[in-house]
Coordinates of C-alpha atoms in Angstrom, one line a residue:
X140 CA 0.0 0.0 0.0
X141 CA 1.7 3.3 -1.3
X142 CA 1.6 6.2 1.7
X143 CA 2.7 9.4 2.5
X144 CA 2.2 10.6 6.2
X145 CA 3.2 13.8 7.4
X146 CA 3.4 14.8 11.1
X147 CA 5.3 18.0 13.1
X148 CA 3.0 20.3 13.1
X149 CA 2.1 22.6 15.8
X150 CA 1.9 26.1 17.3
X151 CA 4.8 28.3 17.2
X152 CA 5.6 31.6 17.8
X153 CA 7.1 34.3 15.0
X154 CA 10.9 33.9 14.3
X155 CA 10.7 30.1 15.7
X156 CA 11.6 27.0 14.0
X157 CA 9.5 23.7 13.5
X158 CA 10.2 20.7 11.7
X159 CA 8.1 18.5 9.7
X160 CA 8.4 14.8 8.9
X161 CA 6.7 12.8 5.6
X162 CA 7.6 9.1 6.0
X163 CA 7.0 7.4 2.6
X164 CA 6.1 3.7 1.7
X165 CA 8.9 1.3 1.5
X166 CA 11.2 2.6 -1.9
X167 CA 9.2 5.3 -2.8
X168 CA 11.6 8.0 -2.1
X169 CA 13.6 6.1 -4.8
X170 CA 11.2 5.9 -7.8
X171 CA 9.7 9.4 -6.9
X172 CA 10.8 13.2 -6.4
X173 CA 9.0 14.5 -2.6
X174 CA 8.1 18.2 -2.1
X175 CA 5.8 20.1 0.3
X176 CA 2.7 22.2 -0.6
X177 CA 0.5 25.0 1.4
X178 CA -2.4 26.6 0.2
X179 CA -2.0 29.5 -2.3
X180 CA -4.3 32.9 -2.8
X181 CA -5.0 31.7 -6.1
X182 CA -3.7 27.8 -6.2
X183 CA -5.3 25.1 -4.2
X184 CA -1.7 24.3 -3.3
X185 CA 1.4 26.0 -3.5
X186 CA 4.4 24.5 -4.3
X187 CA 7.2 25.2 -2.0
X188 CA 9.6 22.6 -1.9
X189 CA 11.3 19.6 -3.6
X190 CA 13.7 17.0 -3.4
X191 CA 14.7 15.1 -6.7
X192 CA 14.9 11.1 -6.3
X193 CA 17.4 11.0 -8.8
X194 CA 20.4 13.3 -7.9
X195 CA 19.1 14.8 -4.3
X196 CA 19.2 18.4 -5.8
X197 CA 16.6 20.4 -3.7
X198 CA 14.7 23.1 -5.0
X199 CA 12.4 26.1 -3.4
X200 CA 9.6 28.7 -3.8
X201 CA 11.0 32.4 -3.2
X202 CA 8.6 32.9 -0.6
X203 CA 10.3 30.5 1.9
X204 CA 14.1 30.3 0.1
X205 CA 16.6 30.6 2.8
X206 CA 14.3 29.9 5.8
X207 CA 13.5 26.5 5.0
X208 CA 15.1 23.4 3.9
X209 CA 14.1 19.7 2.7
X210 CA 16.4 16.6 3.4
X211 CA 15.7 13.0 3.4
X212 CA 16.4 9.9 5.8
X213 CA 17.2 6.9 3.8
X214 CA 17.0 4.4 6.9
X215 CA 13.1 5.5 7.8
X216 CA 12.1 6.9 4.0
X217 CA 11.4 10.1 5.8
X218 CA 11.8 13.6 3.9
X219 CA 12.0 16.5 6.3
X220 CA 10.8 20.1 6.2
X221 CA 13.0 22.6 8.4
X222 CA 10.9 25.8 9.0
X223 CA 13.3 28.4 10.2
X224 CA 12.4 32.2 11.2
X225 CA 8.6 31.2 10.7
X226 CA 6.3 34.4 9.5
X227 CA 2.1 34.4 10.8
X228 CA 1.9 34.4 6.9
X229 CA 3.4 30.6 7.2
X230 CA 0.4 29.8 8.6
X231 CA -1.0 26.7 6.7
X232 CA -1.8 23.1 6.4
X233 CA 1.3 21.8 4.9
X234 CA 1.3 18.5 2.5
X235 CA 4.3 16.0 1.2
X236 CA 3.4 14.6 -2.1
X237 CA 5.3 13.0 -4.9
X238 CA 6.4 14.9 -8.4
X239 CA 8.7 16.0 -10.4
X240 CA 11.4 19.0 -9.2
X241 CA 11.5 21.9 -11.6
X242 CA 13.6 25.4 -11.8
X243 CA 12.0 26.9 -14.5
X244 CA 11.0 30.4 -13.8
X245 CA 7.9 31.2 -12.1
X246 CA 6.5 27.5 -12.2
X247 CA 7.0 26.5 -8.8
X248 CA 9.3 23.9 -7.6
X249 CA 7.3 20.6 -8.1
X250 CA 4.6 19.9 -9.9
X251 CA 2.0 16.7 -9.6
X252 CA -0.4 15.3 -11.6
X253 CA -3.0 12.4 -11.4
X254 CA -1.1 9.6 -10.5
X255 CA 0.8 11.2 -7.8
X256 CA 0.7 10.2 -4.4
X257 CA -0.3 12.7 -1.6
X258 CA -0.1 13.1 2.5
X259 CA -3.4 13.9 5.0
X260 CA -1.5 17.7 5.6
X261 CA -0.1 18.8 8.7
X262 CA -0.9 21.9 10.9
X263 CA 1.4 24.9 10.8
X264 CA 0.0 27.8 13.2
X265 CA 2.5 30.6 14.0
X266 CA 1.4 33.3 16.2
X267 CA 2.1 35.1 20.0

């Protein structure tokens, strides 16, 4: 059975850090790139992140370059989100999914389509 499962989120003041966790089913992390999503003004999901399966080359939105970064565990096929300096504006429900890594301009950095595989979404909720 193919899953994603995210976990890690939580409440957090501005400026902290919070790290989120997608463990994937057994060799998926190495027939599949893994990025993270959050809801968009205009997008039912942002891109933000992305981790290609073949090289490990990672790849970000502009809006969180710099404060976060994605890694992978090979031993528990777990991909990691690392949300530094966290904004209220971060506030989201954040997803891992499976895709393919892209840096063409203003496309985002992974993109999915139908026969991808998705997480349930964690909760991010910064604020004082």
């Amino acid at each position: 059975q193919v899953q994603l499962v995210e976990s890690g989120g939580g409440l957090v003041p501005p400026g902290g850090s919070l790290r989120l966790s997608c463990v994937a089913s057994e060799h998926l992390l190495d027939w599949y790139s893994v990025g993270w999503f959050r809801p968009a003004p205009r997008k039912e999901r942002e891109g933000i992140a992305c981790r290609s399966f073949s090289d490990g080359t990672t790849h970000y939105a502009d809006s969180v370059k710099d404060r976060f970064t994605i890694s992978r565990d090979d031993a528990p096929n777990t991909v990691y989100l690392l949300m530094n300096d966290l904004r209220p504006e971060d506030t989201a429900v954040y997803y891992c999914a499976t895709g393919i890594c892209s840096t063409v301009p203003g496309i985002g950095p992974i993109k999915t389509g139908s026969y991808d595989y998705w997480g349930q979404g964690t909760q991010v909720t910064v604020s004082s």
